[in-house]
Coordinates of N, CA and C in Angstrom, one line a residue:
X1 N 0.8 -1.2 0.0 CA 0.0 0.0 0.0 C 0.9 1.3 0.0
X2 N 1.7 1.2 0.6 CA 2.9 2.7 0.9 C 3.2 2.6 -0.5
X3 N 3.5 1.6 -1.3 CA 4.6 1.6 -2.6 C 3.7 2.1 -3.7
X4 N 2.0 2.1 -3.4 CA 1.1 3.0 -4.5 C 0.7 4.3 -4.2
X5 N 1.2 4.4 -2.9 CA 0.6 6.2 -2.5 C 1.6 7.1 -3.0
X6 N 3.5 6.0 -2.7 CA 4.8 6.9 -3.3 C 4.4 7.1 -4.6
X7 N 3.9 6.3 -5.2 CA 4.0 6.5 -6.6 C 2.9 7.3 -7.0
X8 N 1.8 7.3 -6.6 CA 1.2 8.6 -6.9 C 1.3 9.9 -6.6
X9 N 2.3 9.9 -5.7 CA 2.7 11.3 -5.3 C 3.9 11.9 -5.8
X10 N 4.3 10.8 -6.3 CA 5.5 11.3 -7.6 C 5.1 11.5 -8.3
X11 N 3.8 10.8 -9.1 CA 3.2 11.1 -10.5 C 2.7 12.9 -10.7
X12 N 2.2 12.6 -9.1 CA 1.4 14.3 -9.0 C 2.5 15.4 -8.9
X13 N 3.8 15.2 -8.6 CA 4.7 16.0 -8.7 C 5.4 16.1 -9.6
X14 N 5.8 15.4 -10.5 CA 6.1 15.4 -11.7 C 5.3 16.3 -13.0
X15 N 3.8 15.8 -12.6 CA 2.7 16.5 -13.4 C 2.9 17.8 -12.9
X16 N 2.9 18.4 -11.7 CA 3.2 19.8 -11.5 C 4.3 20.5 -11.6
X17 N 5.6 20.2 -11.8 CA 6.3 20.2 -12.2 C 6.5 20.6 -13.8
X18 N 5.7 19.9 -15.0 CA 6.0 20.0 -16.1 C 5.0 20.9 -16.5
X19 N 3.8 21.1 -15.8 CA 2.4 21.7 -16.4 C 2.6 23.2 -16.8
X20 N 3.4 23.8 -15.8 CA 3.4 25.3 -16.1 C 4.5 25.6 -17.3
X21 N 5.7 24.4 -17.1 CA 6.5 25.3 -18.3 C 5.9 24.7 -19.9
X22 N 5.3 24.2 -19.7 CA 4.2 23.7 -21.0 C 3.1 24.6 -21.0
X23 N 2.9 25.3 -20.1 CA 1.6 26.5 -20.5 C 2.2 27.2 -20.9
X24 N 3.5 27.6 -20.4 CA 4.0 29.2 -20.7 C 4.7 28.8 -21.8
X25 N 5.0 27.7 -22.6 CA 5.6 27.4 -23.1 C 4.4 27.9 -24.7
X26 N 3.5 27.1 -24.5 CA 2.3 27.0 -25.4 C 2.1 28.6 -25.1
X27 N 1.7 29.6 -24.1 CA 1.5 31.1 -24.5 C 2.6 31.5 -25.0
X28 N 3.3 31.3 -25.3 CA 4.9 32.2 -26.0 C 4.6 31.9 -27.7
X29 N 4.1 30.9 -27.7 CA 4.8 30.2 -29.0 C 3.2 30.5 -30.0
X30 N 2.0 30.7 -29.4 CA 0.8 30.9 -29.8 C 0.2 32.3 -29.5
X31 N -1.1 32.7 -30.7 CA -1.2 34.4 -30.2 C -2.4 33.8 -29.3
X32 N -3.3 34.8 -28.5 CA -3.9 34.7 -28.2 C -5.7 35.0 -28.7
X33 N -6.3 34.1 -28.8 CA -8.0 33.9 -29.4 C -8.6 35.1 -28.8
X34 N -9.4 35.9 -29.3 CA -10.3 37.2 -28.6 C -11.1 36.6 -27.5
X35 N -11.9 35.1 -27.5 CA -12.2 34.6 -26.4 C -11.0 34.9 -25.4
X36 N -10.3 34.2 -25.6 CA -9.1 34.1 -24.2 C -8.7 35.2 -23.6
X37 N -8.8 36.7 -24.6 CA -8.4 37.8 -23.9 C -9.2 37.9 -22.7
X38 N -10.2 37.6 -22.5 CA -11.3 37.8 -21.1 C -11.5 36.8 -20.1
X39 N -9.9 35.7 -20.2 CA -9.1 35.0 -19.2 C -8.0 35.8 -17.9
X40 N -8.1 37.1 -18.6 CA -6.9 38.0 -17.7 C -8.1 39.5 -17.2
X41 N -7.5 39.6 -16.8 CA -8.3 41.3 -15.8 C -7.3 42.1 -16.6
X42 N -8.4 43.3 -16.7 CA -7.6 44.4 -17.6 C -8.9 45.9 -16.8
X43 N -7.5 46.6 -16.5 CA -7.9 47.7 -15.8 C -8.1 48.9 -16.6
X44 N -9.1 49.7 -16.3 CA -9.3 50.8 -17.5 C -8.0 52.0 -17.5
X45 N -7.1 52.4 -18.6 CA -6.2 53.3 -18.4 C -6.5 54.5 -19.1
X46 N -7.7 55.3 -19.5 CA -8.0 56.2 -19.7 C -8.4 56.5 -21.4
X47 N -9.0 57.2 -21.7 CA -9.3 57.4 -23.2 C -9.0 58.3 -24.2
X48 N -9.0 58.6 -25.3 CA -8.8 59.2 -26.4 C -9.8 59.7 -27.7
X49 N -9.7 60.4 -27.9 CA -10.3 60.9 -29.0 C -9.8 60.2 -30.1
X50 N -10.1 60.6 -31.4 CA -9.6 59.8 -32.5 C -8.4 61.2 -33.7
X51 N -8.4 62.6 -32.4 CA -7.3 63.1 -33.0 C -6.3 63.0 -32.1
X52 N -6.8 62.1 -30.8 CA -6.0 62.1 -29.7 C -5.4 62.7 -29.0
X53 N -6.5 63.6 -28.5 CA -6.6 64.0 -27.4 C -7.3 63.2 -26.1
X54 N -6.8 63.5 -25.1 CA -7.6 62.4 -23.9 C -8.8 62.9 -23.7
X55 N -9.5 62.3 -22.7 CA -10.7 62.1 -22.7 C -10.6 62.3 -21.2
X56 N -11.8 62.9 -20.3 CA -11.6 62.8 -18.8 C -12.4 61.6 -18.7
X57 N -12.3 60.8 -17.4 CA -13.3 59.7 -17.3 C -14.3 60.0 -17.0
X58 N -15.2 60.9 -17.0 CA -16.2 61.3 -16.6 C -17.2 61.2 -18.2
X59 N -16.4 61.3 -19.5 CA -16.7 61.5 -20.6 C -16.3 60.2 -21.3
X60 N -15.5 59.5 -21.2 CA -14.9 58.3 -21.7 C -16.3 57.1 -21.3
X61 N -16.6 56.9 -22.2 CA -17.9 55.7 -23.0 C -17.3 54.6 -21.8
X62 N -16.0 54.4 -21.9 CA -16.0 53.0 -21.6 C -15.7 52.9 -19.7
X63 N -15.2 54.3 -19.1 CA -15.3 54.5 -18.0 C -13.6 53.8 -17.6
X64 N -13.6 54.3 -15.6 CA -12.0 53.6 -15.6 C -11.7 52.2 -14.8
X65 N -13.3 51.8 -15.0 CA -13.2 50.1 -14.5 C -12.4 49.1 -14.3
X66 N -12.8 48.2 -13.8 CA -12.4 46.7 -14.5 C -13.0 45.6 -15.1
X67 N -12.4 45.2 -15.8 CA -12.8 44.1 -16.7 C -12.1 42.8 -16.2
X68 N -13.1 41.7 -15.8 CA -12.6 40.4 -14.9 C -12.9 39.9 -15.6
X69 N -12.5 38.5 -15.8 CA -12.8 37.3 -16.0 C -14.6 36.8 -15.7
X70 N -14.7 36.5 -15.0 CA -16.2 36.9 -15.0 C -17.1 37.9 -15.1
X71 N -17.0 38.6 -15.5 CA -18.1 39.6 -15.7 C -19.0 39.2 -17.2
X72 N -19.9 40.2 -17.3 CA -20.5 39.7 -18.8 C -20.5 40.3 -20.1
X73 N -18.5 40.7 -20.1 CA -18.7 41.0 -21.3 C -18.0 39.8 -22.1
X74 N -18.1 39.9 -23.5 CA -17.5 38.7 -24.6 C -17.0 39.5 -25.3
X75 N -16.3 38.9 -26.2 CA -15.5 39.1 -27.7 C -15.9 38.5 -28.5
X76 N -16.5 38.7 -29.8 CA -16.7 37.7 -31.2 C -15.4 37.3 -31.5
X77 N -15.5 36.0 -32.5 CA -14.2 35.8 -33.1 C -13.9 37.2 -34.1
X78 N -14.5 37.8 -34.2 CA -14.2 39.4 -34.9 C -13.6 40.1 -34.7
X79 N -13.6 40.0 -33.1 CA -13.0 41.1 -32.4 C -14.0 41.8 -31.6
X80 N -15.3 42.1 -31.8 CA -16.2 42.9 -31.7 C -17.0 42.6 -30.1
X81 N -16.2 43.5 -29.0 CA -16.2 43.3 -27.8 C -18.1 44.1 -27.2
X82 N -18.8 43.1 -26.6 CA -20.0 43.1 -26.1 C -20.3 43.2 -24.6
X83 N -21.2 44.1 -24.4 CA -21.2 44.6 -22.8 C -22.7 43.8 -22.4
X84 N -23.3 42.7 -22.0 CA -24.5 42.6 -21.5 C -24.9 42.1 -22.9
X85 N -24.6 41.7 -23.9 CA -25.4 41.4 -25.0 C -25.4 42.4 -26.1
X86 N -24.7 44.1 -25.4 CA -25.3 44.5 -26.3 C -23.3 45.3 -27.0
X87 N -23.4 45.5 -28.3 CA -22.4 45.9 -29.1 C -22.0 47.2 -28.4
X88 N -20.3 46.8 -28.6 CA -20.0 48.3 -27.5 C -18.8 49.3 -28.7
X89 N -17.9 47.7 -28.7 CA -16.7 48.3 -29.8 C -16.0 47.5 -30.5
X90 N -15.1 47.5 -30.8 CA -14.0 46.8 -31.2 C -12.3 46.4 -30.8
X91 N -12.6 45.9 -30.2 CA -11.4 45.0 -29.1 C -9.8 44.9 -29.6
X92 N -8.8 45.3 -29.3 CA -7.7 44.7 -30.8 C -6.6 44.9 -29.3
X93 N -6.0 43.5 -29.4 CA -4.8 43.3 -28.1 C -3.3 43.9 -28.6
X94 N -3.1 44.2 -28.5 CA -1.8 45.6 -28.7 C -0.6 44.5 -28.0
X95 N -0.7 44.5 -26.3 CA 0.7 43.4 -26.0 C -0.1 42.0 -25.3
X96 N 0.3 41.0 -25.2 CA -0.2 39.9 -24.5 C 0.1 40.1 -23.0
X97 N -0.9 39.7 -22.2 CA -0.2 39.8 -20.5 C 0.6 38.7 -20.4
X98 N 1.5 38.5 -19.7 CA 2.3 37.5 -18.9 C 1.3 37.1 -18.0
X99 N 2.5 35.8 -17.9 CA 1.9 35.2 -16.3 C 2.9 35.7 -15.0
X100 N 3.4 36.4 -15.6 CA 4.6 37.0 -14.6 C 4.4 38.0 -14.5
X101 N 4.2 38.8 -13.1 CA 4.4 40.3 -12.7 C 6.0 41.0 -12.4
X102 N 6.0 42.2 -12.4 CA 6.8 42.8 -12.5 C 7.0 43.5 -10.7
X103 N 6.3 42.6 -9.9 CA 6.1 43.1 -8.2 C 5.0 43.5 -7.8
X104 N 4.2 44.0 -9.3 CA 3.3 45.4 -9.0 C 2.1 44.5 -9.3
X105 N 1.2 45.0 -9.8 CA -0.6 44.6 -10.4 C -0.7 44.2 -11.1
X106 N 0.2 45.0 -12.1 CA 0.4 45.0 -13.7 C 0.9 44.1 -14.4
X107 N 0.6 43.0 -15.5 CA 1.1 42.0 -15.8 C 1.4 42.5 -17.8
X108 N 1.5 43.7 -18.0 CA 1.9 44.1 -18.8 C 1.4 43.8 -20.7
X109 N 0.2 43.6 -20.3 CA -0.7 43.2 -21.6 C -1.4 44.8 -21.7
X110 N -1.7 45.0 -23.2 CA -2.6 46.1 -23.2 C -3.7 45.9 -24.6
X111 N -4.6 46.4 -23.8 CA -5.6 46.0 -24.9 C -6.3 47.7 -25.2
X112 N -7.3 47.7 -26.2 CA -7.7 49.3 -27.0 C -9.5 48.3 -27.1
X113 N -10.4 49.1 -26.8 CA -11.4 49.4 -27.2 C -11.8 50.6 -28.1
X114 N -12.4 50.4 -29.0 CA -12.6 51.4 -29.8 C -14.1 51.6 -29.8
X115 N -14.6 52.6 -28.7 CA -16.2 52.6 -29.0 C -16.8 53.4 -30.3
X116 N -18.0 52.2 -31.0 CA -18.4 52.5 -31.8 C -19.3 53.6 -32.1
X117 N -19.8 54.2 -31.4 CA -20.9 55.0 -31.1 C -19.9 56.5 -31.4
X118 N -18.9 56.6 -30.8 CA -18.1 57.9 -30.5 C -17.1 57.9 -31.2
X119 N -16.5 56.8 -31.7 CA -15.2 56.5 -32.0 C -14.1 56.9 -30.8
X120 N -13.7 57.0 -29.6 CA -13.1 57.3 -28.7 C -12.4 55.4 -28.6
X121 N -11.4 55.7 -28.5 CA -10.4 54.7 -28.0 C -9.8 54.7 -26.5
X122 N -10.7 53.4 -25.8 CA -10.3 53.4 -24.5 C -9.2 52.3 -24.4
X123 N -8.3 52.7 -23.8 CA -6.8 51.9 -23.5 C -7.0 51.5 -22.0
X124 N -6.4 49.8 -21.8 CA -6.7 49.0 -20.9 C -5.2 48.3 -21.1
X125 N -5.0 48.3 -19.3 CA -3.8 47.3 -18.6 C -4.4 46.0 -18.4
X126 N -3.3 44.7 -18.5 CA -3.4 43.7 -18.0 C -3.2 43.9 -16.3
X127 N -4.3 43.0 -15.5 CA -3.7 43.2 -13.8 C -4.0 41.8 -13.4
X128 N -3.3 41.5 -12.3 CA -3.1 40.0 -11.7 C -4.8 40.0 -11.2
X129 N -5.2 38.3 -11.5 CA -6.3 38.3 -10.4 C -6.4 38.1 -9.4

């Protein structure tokens, strides 16, 4: 009985051992799906006009929120990012986040909404969950 518990607890450490550098291995080497972007939290970093000038957040469509993993927005395979069901903008991932922080929140992904209604471009950080 001891000689099947050893062995499964090597198996399990083995397996945890190899799993992450095979994730990060597969995020490096692959882009990321517009579904998957809304696997990371991305914090609101303020807006722009489309001659680019900023935007205060009190005027900025998209506000200086966050965007979690659970909440209810989605991405089409288009790109075409949705708030509640209903069409907001256009989604386009600029850097990928890491799984590595830099000490801080920030895991250094940035993503652009482009609200359709206004054309204003709101810019968003990757942040740890």
């Amino acid at each position: 009985m001891k000689l099947k518990i050893s062995h499964i607890i090597y198996l399990l450490l083995v397996f945890a051992i190899l799993y992450y550098p095979v994730k990060i291995t597969k995020y490096h080497l692959m882009d990321l799906s517009y579904d998957e972007i809304l696997d990371f939290g991305w914090r609101g970093d303020g807006c722009k006009t489309k001659d680019g000038d900023w935007v205060d957040s009190i005027n900025c469509p998209c506000g200086t929120g966050l965007i979690e993993p659970d909440d209810s927005y989605k991405i089409s395979k288009e790109g075409y990012f949705y708030d509640n069901d209903k069409l907001f903008g256009k989604a386009t991932l600029k850097k990928k986040p890491s799984y590595f922080s830099d000490g801080g929140i920030l895991t250094g992904g940035e993503l652009e909404i482009e609200h359709l209604e206004t054309g204003i471009t709101c810019y968003y950080d990757s942040v740890l969950d």
